[in-house]
């Protein structure tokens, strides 16, 4: 797992969604619940308490399937709208690639999502809308949200028993046409928006900023709360760290071994960095680097 994923999981704390610790991840395995980290090893006791209260011990909570479906529905459709507004895709590109990806699921007859897109475009033309493509894509996205909600509902109802038993190892779209639609929307957005030059530039810049914070603050806290004397710059970085995070560290470090304290200090750094907003991270990076 790379540090970007680690920070993302640290921020969300998916105890009920992914019931495995940072020591138990199995990205290549067949068990869906073990593919992503749900909590750090330091939070094992908290996880067990939550799991006992929810009665899930070792299984995903049934509602997490609905949560994931909701995320997929919201993001896949919003990404298509954003890609059009940013000039990354056109009506023609969306239409052609949707047909390419969805045709195997509709071997005979019309492709329903395409019918919706075409009807919305024609409706915009009939009403002389000033932005017919934007109207068509925006309304297409809304209607696809409703369609995907239906597919997710179908998947939940059909596999209810396995979901409640904790043995269902797929998402709610599995086996439905919603899976093909989510895949198509995701591919189109990725190919035309996520790997576009402006986005790649932004990701490289963001990666450099996060790398700087992780390296600088990890180095500063490596020997914090030990007998090793800190350098002047390390002491300054420690002073920049929020007092709140340092107080939490000292609270949980009581009675711990030196190895456990080191682990908690590194977690303190990831907590601090993952809690930064985009603007705060950018401005602080510029300030600390004299930009």
XYZ file of C-alpha atoms in Angstrom:
291
model
C 0.000 0.000 0.000
C 1.431 3.394 -0.938
C 1.340 6.457 1.310
C -1.493 8.100 -0.655
C -3.780 5.152 0.038
C -2.561 5.017 3.627
C -3.445 8.668 4.204
C -6.842 8.218 2.585
C -7.695 5.239 4.775
C -6.315 6.999 7.859
C -8.642 9.929 7.227
C -11.792 7.854 6.737
C -11.323 5.137 9.389
C -13.239 2.341 7.659
C -13.731 0.075 10.678
C -16.976 -1.474 9.436
C -16.176 -1.218 5.747
C -12.807 -2.991 5.661
C -12.420 -5.032 8.864
C -8.681 -5.729 8.631
C -5.760 -3.937 10.255
C -2.691 -2.489 8.552
C -0.926 -5.813 9.258
C -3.568 -8.011 7.599
C -4.085 -6.499 4.135
C -4.282 -9.024 1.285
C -4.571 -6.977 -1.917
C -4.231 -9.990 -4.216
C -6.560 -12.300 -2.300
C -10.137 -13.210 -3.126
C -11.708 -11.811 0.050
C -13.167 -8.367 -0.632
C -13.036 -7.330 3.032
C -9.261 -7.882 3.224
C -8.184 -5.955 0.135
C -8.043 -2.566 1.875
C -6.987 -1.450 5.315
C -9.772 -0.499 7.692
C -7.678 0.552 10.675
C -4.122 0.755 11.958
C -2.763 -1.880 14.302
C -2.718 0.775 17.027
C -6.512 0.934 16.778
C -7.103 -2.808 17.200
C -8.929 -2.412 20.514
C -11.172 0.341 19.127
C -12.020 -1.812 16.115
C -12.882 -4.804 18.280
C -15.172 -2.677 20.430
C -16.982 -1.301 17.357
C -17.210 -4.769 15.796
C -18.646 -6.289 18.976
C -21.304 -3.582 19.221
C -22.244 -4.058 15.562
C -22.015 -7.850 15.677
C -19.764 -7.969 12.619
C -16.486 -9.422 14.005
C -14.370 -10.053 10.914
C -17.166 -9.345 8.398
C -18.178 -6.225 6.527
C -21.235 -4.433 7.870
C -24.169 -4.892 5.426
C -24.660 -1.137 5.127
C -21.155 -0.710 3.727
C -22.338 -2.281 0.472
C -24.950 0.474 0.177
C -22.363 3.111 1.087
C -19.973 1.914 -1.616
C -22.757 1.784 -4.206
C -23.761 5.350 -3.302
C -20.147 6.495 -3.730
C -19.859 4.795 -7.115
C -23.134 6.280 -8.328
C -22.244 9.795 -7.211
C -18.654 9.858 -8.422
C -19.022 8.009 -11.728
C -21.792 10.299 -12.932
C -20.241 13.493 -11.524
C -16.913 12.682 -13.194
C -18.602 12.562 -16.606
C -20.244 15.945 -16.033
C -16.966 17.450 -14.853
C -15.073 15.953 -17.785
C -17.458 17.641 -20.225
C -17.400 20.994 -18.415
C -13.592 20.955 -18.471
C -13.576 20.229 -22.198
C -12.123 16.745 -21.841
C -14.967 14.912 -23.595
C -17.598 15.786 -26.180
C -21.081 14.445 -26.798
C -19.690 12.368 -29.668
C -16.924 10.825 -27.557
C -19.337 9.966 -24.761
C -21.847 8.438 -27.189
C -19.304 6.408 -29.166
C -17.445 5.003 -26.191
C -20.623 4.245 -24.238
C -21.798 2.188 -27.195
C -18.436 0.435 -27.424
C -18.381 -0.569 -23.755
C -22.077 -1.373 -23.329
C -22.851 -3.219 -26.578
C -21.808 -6.654 -25.165
C -24.482 -6.203 -22.461
C -27.140 -5.346 -25.027
C -26.522 -7.858 -27.842
C -29.959 -7.197 -29.260
C -31.969 -4.008 -29.352
C -31.275 -0.523 -28.087
C -28.768 0.353 -25.395
C -30.838 1.993 -22.676
C -28.251 4.531 -21.402
C -27.634 5.678 -24.965
C -31.359 6.062 -25.527
C -31.499 8.332 -22.480
C -28.559 10.423 -23.710
C -30.041 10.783 -27.186
C -33.500 11.697 -25.884
C -32.084 14.373 -23.604
C -30.062 15.865 -26.434
C -33.081 15.932 -28.740
C -35.180 17.467 -25.986
C -32.620 20.259 -25.614
C -32.706 20.893 -29.361
C -36.521 20.949 -29.424
C -36.630 23.567 -26.693
C -33.826 25.578 -28.335
C -31.569 25.317 -25.315
C -28.445 27.468 -25.631
C -26.248 24.603 -24.365
C -27.875 21.414 -25.693
C -24.909 19.133 -24.977
C -24.514 20.355 -21.414
C -28.261 19.934 -20.889
C -28.138 16.431 -22.335
C -25.145 15.263 -20.299
C -26.394 16.793 -17.030
C -29.817 15.192 -17.369
C -28.266 11.944 -18.594
C -26.191 11.858 -15.391
C -29.254 12.396 -13.195
C -31.190 9.624 -14.911
C -28.241 7.241 -14.769
C -28.092 7.845 -11.030
C -31.679 6.642 -10.757
C -30.932 3.687 -13.012
C -27.902 2.658 -10.932
C -29.860 2.999 -7.709
C -32.293 0.472 -9.168
C -29.441 -1.885 -10.086
C -27.949 -1.617 -6.588
C -31.348 -2.266 -5.035
C -31.730 -5.329 -7.214
C -28.288 -6.599 -6.198
C -28.934 -6.056 -2.485
C -32.298 -7.794 -2.591
C -31.039 -10.721 -4.667
C -28.038 -11.387 -2.440
C -29.551 -10.277 0.863
C -28.921 -13.546 2.682
C -25.239 -13.719 1.696
C -24.736 -10.047 2.562
C -26.260 -10.509 6.018
C -24.191 -13.644 6.601
C -21.005 -11.834 5.577
C -20.260 -14.211 2.721
C -21.025 -11.915 -0.253
C -17.711 -11.058 -1.897
C -18.768 -8.568 -4.593
C -20.343 -5.127 -4.854
C -24.082 -4.578 -5.345
C -23.754 -4.036 -9.097
C -22.162 -7.431 -9.686
C -24.077 -9.408 -12.308
C -26.297 -6.458 -13.287
C -26.068 -4.031 -16.204
C -25.169 -1.429 -13.608
C -21.709 -3.017 -13.381
C -21.156 -2.434 -17.095
C -22.417 1.133 -16.866
C -20.162 1.975 -13.895
C -17.225 0.440 -15.731
C -17.988 2.405 -18.909
C -18.360 5.725 -17.095
C -15.180 5.094 -15.131
C -13.156 4.218 -18.225
C -14.325 7.251 -20.163
C -13.581 9.639 -17.301
C -10.172 8.075 -16.701
C -9.081 8.003 -20.348
C -10.140 11.555 -21.142
C -9.951 13.454 -17.841
C -7.866 11.767 -15.168
C -4.830 11.273 -17.397
C -5.106 14.681 -19.061
C -2.086 16.966 -18.822
C -3.600 19.492 -16.341
C -4.636 16.703 -13.944
C -1.266 14.973 -14.201
C 0.501 18.264 -13.481
C -1.721 18.811 -10.456
C -1.078 15.289 -9.139
C 2.691 15.646 -9.545
C 2.600 18.944 -7.635
C 0.398 17.468 -4.894
C 2.673 14.440 -4.613
C 5.704 16.671 -4.156
C 3.968 18.635 -1.402
C 2.865 15.523 0.475
C 6.280 13.903 0.094
C 7.851 16.997 1.616
C 5.551 16.998 4.654
C 5.932 13.281 5.299
C 9.712 13.317 5.011
C 10.200 16.541 6.987
C 7.872 15.748 9.883
C 8.769 12.066 10.105
C 12.420 13.076 10.409
C 11.549 15.662 13.038
C 9.575 13.217 15.188
C 11.805 10.175 14.735
C 13.585 10.866 18.029
C 10.961 13.073 19.636
C 10.246 12.033 23.235
C 13.564 10.141 23.453
C 16.983 10.883 24.935
C 18.426 11.664 21.485
C 19.076 15.404 21.070
C 17.106 17.011 18.263
C 18.618 19.320 15.694
C 17.547 22.970 15.473
C 15.416 22.432 12.362
C 13.782 19.323 13.825
C 12.835 21.273 16.958
C 11.270 23.999 14.823
C 9.194 21.452 12.889
C 8.057 19.872 16.159
C 6.937 23.329 17.272
C 4.899 23.734 14.069
C 2.983 20.516 14.718
C -0.394 21.183 16.324
C -0.323 20.879 20.110
C -3.485 18.785 19.845
C -1.668 15.978 18.012
C 1.251 16.041 20.438
C -1.070 15.801 23.444
C -2.835 12.821 21.900
C 0.503 11.138 21.295
C 1.589 11.541 24.916
C -1.757 10.251 26.158
C -1.578 7.040 24.135
C 2.180 6.604 24.594
C 1.911 6.131 28.355
C 3.205 2.704 29.345
C 4.177 1.760 25.793
C 7.494 0.294 24.654
C 9.968 2.394 22.666
C 8.989 0.557 19.476
C 5.301 1.263 20.097
C 6.049 4.919 20.819
C 7.927 5.227 17.521
C 4.946 3.700 15.742
C 2.604 6.201 17.433
C 4.847 9.112 16.458
C 4.721 8.084 12.812
C 0.931 7.789 13.055
C 0.880 11.272 14.571
C 2.595 12.581 11.450
C 0.169 10.809 9.097
C -2.747 12.144 11.141
C -1.407 15.667 10.871
C -0.743 15.503 7.125
C -3.997 13.746 6.246
C -5.915 16.349 8.231
C -4.614 19.189 6.065
C -6.964 20.820 3.582
C -5.643 21.319 0.050
C -5.288 25.063 0.570
C -3.573 24.740 3.951
C -1.110 22.160 2.599
C -0.251 24.314 -0.409
C 0.144 27.525 1.593
C 2.172 25.860 4.353
C 4.458 24.197 1.803
C 5.103 27.546 0.123
C 5.721 29.235 3.452
C 8.158 26.619 4.741
C 10.056 26.592 1.460
C 10.257 30.359 1.132
C 8.107 30.434 -2.020
